Amino acid sequence: QVQLVESGGGLVQAGGSLRLSCAASGSIFSFNAMGWYRQAPGKQRDVVAFMPSGGSTKYADSVKGRFTISRDNAKNTVYLQMNSLKPEDTAVYYCYIDMATMWSRSNDFWGQGTQVTVSS
């Protein structure tokens, strides 16, 4: 079974940095689209960064210049580098990967979520 396991969340002071990782395991051929989302309690889930299968990577205005999404195909891992963190970045972060597997050329998978807390 294909699974996504997130790691790297935690508590950090404002202005600090964290790198989130999303490691995929299973029968994976390649990544298509991928992205990171976040949701604070009582709030709507928002797109933070999205890397489509075709086109340019897009970032939410609130994180532009501070967050960077990347991937390492050899490790089947997607990353979110978060710099200059602000208290308003506090949320549960979820990774998303649309990937080709042995069963289909396109399948949606979500990570379990990892808590990021930024203290002021």
PDB file of C-alpha atoms in Angstrom:
ATOM      1  CA  GLN A   1       0.000   0.000   0.000  1.00  0.00           C
ATOM      2  CA  VAL A   2       1.205   3.484  -0.813  1.00  0.00           C
ATOM      3  CA  GLN A   3       1.519   5.688   2.246  1.00  0.00           C
ATOM      4  CA  LEU A   4       2.709   9.197   3.014  1.00  0.00           C
ATOM      5  CA  VAL A   5       4.460   9.837   6.306  1.00  0.00           C
ATOM      6  CA  GLU A   6       5.033  13.411   7.407  1.00  0.00           C
ATOM      7  CA  SER A   7       7.711  14.596   9.784  1.00  0.00           C
ATOM      8  CA  GLY A   8       9.533  17.742  10.800  1.00  0.00           C
ATOM      9  CA  GLY A   9       6.818  19.638  12.598  1.00  0.00           C
ATOM     10  CA  GLY A  10       7.230  21.046  16.056  1.00  0.00           C
ATOM     11  CA  LEU A  11       7.509  24.164  18.154  1.00  0.00           C
ATOM     12  CA  VAL A  12       9.646  27.037  16.977  1.00  0.00           C
ATOM     13  CA  GLN A  13      10.068  30.683  17.891  1.00  0.00           C
ATOM     14  CA  ALA A  14       8.985  33.427  15.531  1.00  0.00           C
ATOM     15  CA  GLY A  15      11.676  34.047  12.959  1.00  0.00           C
ATOM     16  CA  GLY A  16      12.874  30.469  13.092  1.00  0.00           C
ATOM     17  CA  SER A  17      12.837  27.759  10.465  1.00  0.00           C
ATOM     18  CA  LEU A  18      11.487  24.260  10.001  1.00  0.00           C
ATOM     19  CA  ARG A  19      11.633  21.765   7.188  1.00  0.00           C
ATOM     20  CA  LEU A  20       8.710  19.430   6.738  1.00  0.00           C
ATOM     21  CA  SER A  21       9.194  16.118   4.987  1.00  0.00           C
ATOM     22  CA  CYS A  22       6.648  13.883   3.328  1.00  0.00           C
ATOM     23  CA  ALA A  23       8.023  10.465   2.487  1.00  0.00           C
ATOM     24  CA  ALA A  24       6.082   8.186   0.183  1.00  0.00           C
ATOM     25  CA  SER A  25       6.469   4.437   0.324  1.00  0.00           C
ATOM     26  CA  GLY A  26       5.057   1.635  -1.758  1.00  0.00           C
ATOM     27  CA  SER A  27       4.787   0.920  -5.436  1.00  0.00           C
ATOM     28  CA  ILE A  28       5.561   4.344  -6.844  1.00  0.00           C
ATOM     29  CA  PHE A  29       6.525   5.158 -10.391  1.00  0.00           C
ATOM     30  CA  SER A  30       6.626   8.934 -10.305  1.00  0.00           C
ATOM     31  CA  PHE A  31       5.160  12.050  -8.763  1.00  0.00           C
ATOM     32  CA  ASN A  32       2.699  14.163 -10.679  1.00  0.00           C
ATOM     33  CA  ALA A  33       1.290  17.175  -8.847  1.00  0.00           C
ATOM     34  CA  MET A  34       2.191  17.790  -5.205  1.00  0.00           C
ATOM     35  CA  GLY A  35       1.534  20.380  -2.586  1.00  0.00           C
ATOM     36  CA  TRP A  36       1.309  21.425   1.024  1.00  0.00           C
ATOM     37  CA  TYR A  37      -1.840  22.552   2.802  1.00  0.00           C
ATOM     38  CA  ARG A  38      -2.503  23.835   6.290  1.00  0.00           C
ATOM     39  CA  GLN A  39      -5.471  24.147   8.590  1.00  0.00           C
ATOM     40  CA  ALA A  40      -5.794  25.999  11.865  1.00  0.00           C
ATOM     41  CA  PRO A  41      -8.545  25.074  14.357  1.00  0.00           C
ATOM     42  CA  GLY A  42     -11.902  26.364  13.161  1.00  0.00           C
ATOM     43  CA  LYS A  43     -10.390  27.554   9.892  1.00  0.00           C
ATOM     44  CA  GLN A  44     -10.655  26.452   6.297  1.00  0.00           C
ATOM     45  CA  ARG A  45      -7.910  24.321   4.831  1.00  0.00           C
ATOM     46  CA  ASP A  46      -5.679  26.534   2.724  1.00  0.00           C
ATOM     47  CA  VAL A  47      -3.186  25.822   0.001  1.00  0.00           C
ATOM     48  CA  VAL A  48       0.304  26.814   1.064  1.00  0.00           C
ATOM     49  CA  ALA A  49       2.318  25.672  -1.937  1.00  0.00           C
ATOM     50  CA  PHE A  50       1.403  23.712  -5.015  1.00  0.00           C
ATOM     51  CA  MET A  51       3.623  22.181  -7.661  1.00  0.00           C
ATOM     52  CA  PRO A  52       1.467  21.104 -10.609  1.00  0.00           C
ATOM     53  CA  SER A  53       2.395  18.384 -13.053  1.00  0.00           C
ATOM     54  CA  GLY A  54       2.752  21.121 -15.626  1.00  0.00           C
ATOM     55  CA  GLY A  55       3.395  24.788 -15.026  1.00  0.00           C
ATOM     56  CA  SER A  56       5.002  26.889 -12.339  1.00  0.00           C
ATOM     57  CA  THR A  57       4.935  26.321  -8.604  1.00  0.00           C
ATOM     58  CA  LYS A  58       2.445  28.533  -6.810  1.00  0.00           C
ATOM     59  CA  TYR A  59       2.557  29.858  -3.270  1.00  0.00           C
ATOM     60  CA  ALA A  60      -0.019  31.496  -1.083  1.00  0.00           C
ATOM     61  CA  ASP A  61       0.611  35.220  -0.826  1.00  0.00           C
ATOM     62  CA  SER A  62       1.111  34.893   2.913  1.00  0.00           C
ATOM     63  CA  VAL A  63       4.140  32.616   2.495  1.00  0.00           C
ATOM     64  CA  LYS A  64       5.784  33.914  -0.664  1.00  0.00           C
ATOM     65  CA  GLY A  65       9.464  34.518  -0.144  1.00  0.00           C
ATOM     66  CA  ARG A  66       9.477  32.465   3.054  1.00  0.00           C
ATOM     67  CA  PHE A  67       8.389  28.928   2.093  1.00  0.00           C
ATOM     68  CA  THR A  68       9.809  26.680  -0.596  1.00  0.00           C
ATOM     69  CA  ILE A  69       8.426  23.390  -1.832  1.00  0.00           C
ATOM     70  CA  SER A  70      10.800  20.849  -3.322  1.00  0.00           C
ATOM     71  CA  ARG A  71      11.099  17.171  -4.000  1.00  0.00           C
ATOM     72  CA  ASP A  72      13.662  14.415  -4.188  1.00  0.00           C
ATOM     73  CA  ASN A  73      12.469  11.777  -6.616  1.00  0.00           C
ATOM     74  CA  ALA A  74      15.219   9.343  -5.634  1.00  0.00           C
ATOM     75  CA  LYS A  75      13.911   9.381  -2.062  1.00  0.00           C
ATOM     76  CA  ASN A  76      10.227   9.713  -3.002  1.00  0.00           C
ATOM     77  CA  THR A  77      10.045  12.656  -0.655  1.00  0.00           C
ATOM     78  CA  VAL A  78       8.470  16.107  -0.810  1.00  0.00           C
ATOM     79  CA  TYR A  79       9.737  18.926   1.380  1.00  0.00           C
ATOM     80  CA  LEU A  80       8.500  22.255   2.615  1.00  0.00           C
ATOM     81  CA  GLN A  81      11.230  24.580   3.810  1.00  0.00           C
ATOM     82  CA  MET A  82       9.731  27.226   6.073  1.00  0.00           C
ATOM     83  CA  ASN A  83      11.799  30.265   6.994  1.00  0.00           C
ATOM     84  CA  SER A  84      11.027  33.433   8.919  1.00  0.00           C
ATOM     85  CA  LEU A  85       8.120  31.719  10.599  1.00  0.00           C
ATOM     86  CA  LYS A  86       5.341  33.810  12.082  1.00  0.00           C
ATOM     87  CA  PRO A  87       2.747  32.969  14.742  1.00  0.00           C
ATOM     88  CA  GLU A  88       0.061  33.043  12.060  1.00  0.00           C
ATOM     89  CA  ASP A  89       1.799  30.092  10.398  1.00  0.00           C
ATOM     90  CA  THR A  90       0.664  27.908  13.290  1.00  0.00           C
ATOM     91  CA  ALA A  91      -1.456  25.093  11.881  1.00  0.00           C
ATOM     92  CA  VAL A  92      -1.551  21.430  11.024  1.00  0.00           C
ATOM     93  CA  TYR A  93       0.270  20.932   7.756  1.00  0.00           C
ATOM     94  CA  TYR A  94      -0.721  18.245   5.279  1.00  0.00           C
ATOM     95  CA  CYS A  95       1.176  17.061   2.253  1.00  0.00           C
ATOM     96  CA  TYR A  96      -0.540  15.986  -0.919  1.00  0.00           C
ATOM     97  CA  ILE A  97       0.893  13.957  -3.758  1.00  0.00           C
ATOM     98  CA  ASP A  98      -0.731  12.873  -6.978  1.00  0.00           C
ATOM     99  CA  MET A  99       1.459  10.004  -8.075  1.00  0.00           C
ATOM    100  CA  ALA A 100       1.635   7.263 -10.634  1.00  0.00           C
ATOM    101  CA  THR A 101       1.606   3.778  -9.156  1.00  0.00           C
ATOM    102  CA  MET A 102       1.551   0.263 -10.502  1.00  0.00           C
ATOM    103  CA  TRP A 103      -2.240   0.459 -10.492  1.00  0.00           C
ATOM    104  CA  SER A 104      -2.892   3.855 -12.042  1.00  0.00           C
ATOM    105  CA  ARG A 105      -1.128   6.763 -13.655  1.00  0.00           C
ATOM    106  CA  SER A 106      -2.815   9.166 -11.239  1.00  0.00           C
ATOM    107  CA  ASN A 107      -3.759   8.649  -7.588  1.00  0.00           C
ATOM    108  CA  ASP A 108      -4.280  11.138  -4.772  1.00  0.00           C
ATOM    109  CA  PHE A 109      -2.559  10.611  -1.420  1.00  0.00           C
ATOM    110  CA  TRP A 110      -2.495  12.693   1.753  1.00  0.00           C
ATOM    111  CA  GLY A 111      -0.147  12.747   4.690  1.00  0.00           C
ATOM    112  CA  GLN A 112      -1.398  12.325   8.236  1.00  0.00           C
ATOM    113  CA  GLY A 113      -0.666  15.927   9.136  1.00  0.00           C
ATOM    114  CA  THR A 114       2.028  17.435  11.313  1.00  0.00           C
ATOM    115  CA  GLN A 115       1.614  20.229  13.832  1.00  0.00           C
ATOM    116  CA  VAL A 116       3.619  23.413  13.413  1.00  0.00           C
ATOM    117  CA  THR A 117       3.459  25.853  16.294  1.00  0.00           C
ATOM    118  CA  VAL A 118       5.189  29.222  16.124  1.00  0.00           C
ATOM    119  CA  SER A 119       5.523  31.116  19.374  1.00  0.00           C
ATOM    120  CA  SER A 120       5.823  34.878  19.588  1.00  0.00           C
TER     121      SER A 120
END
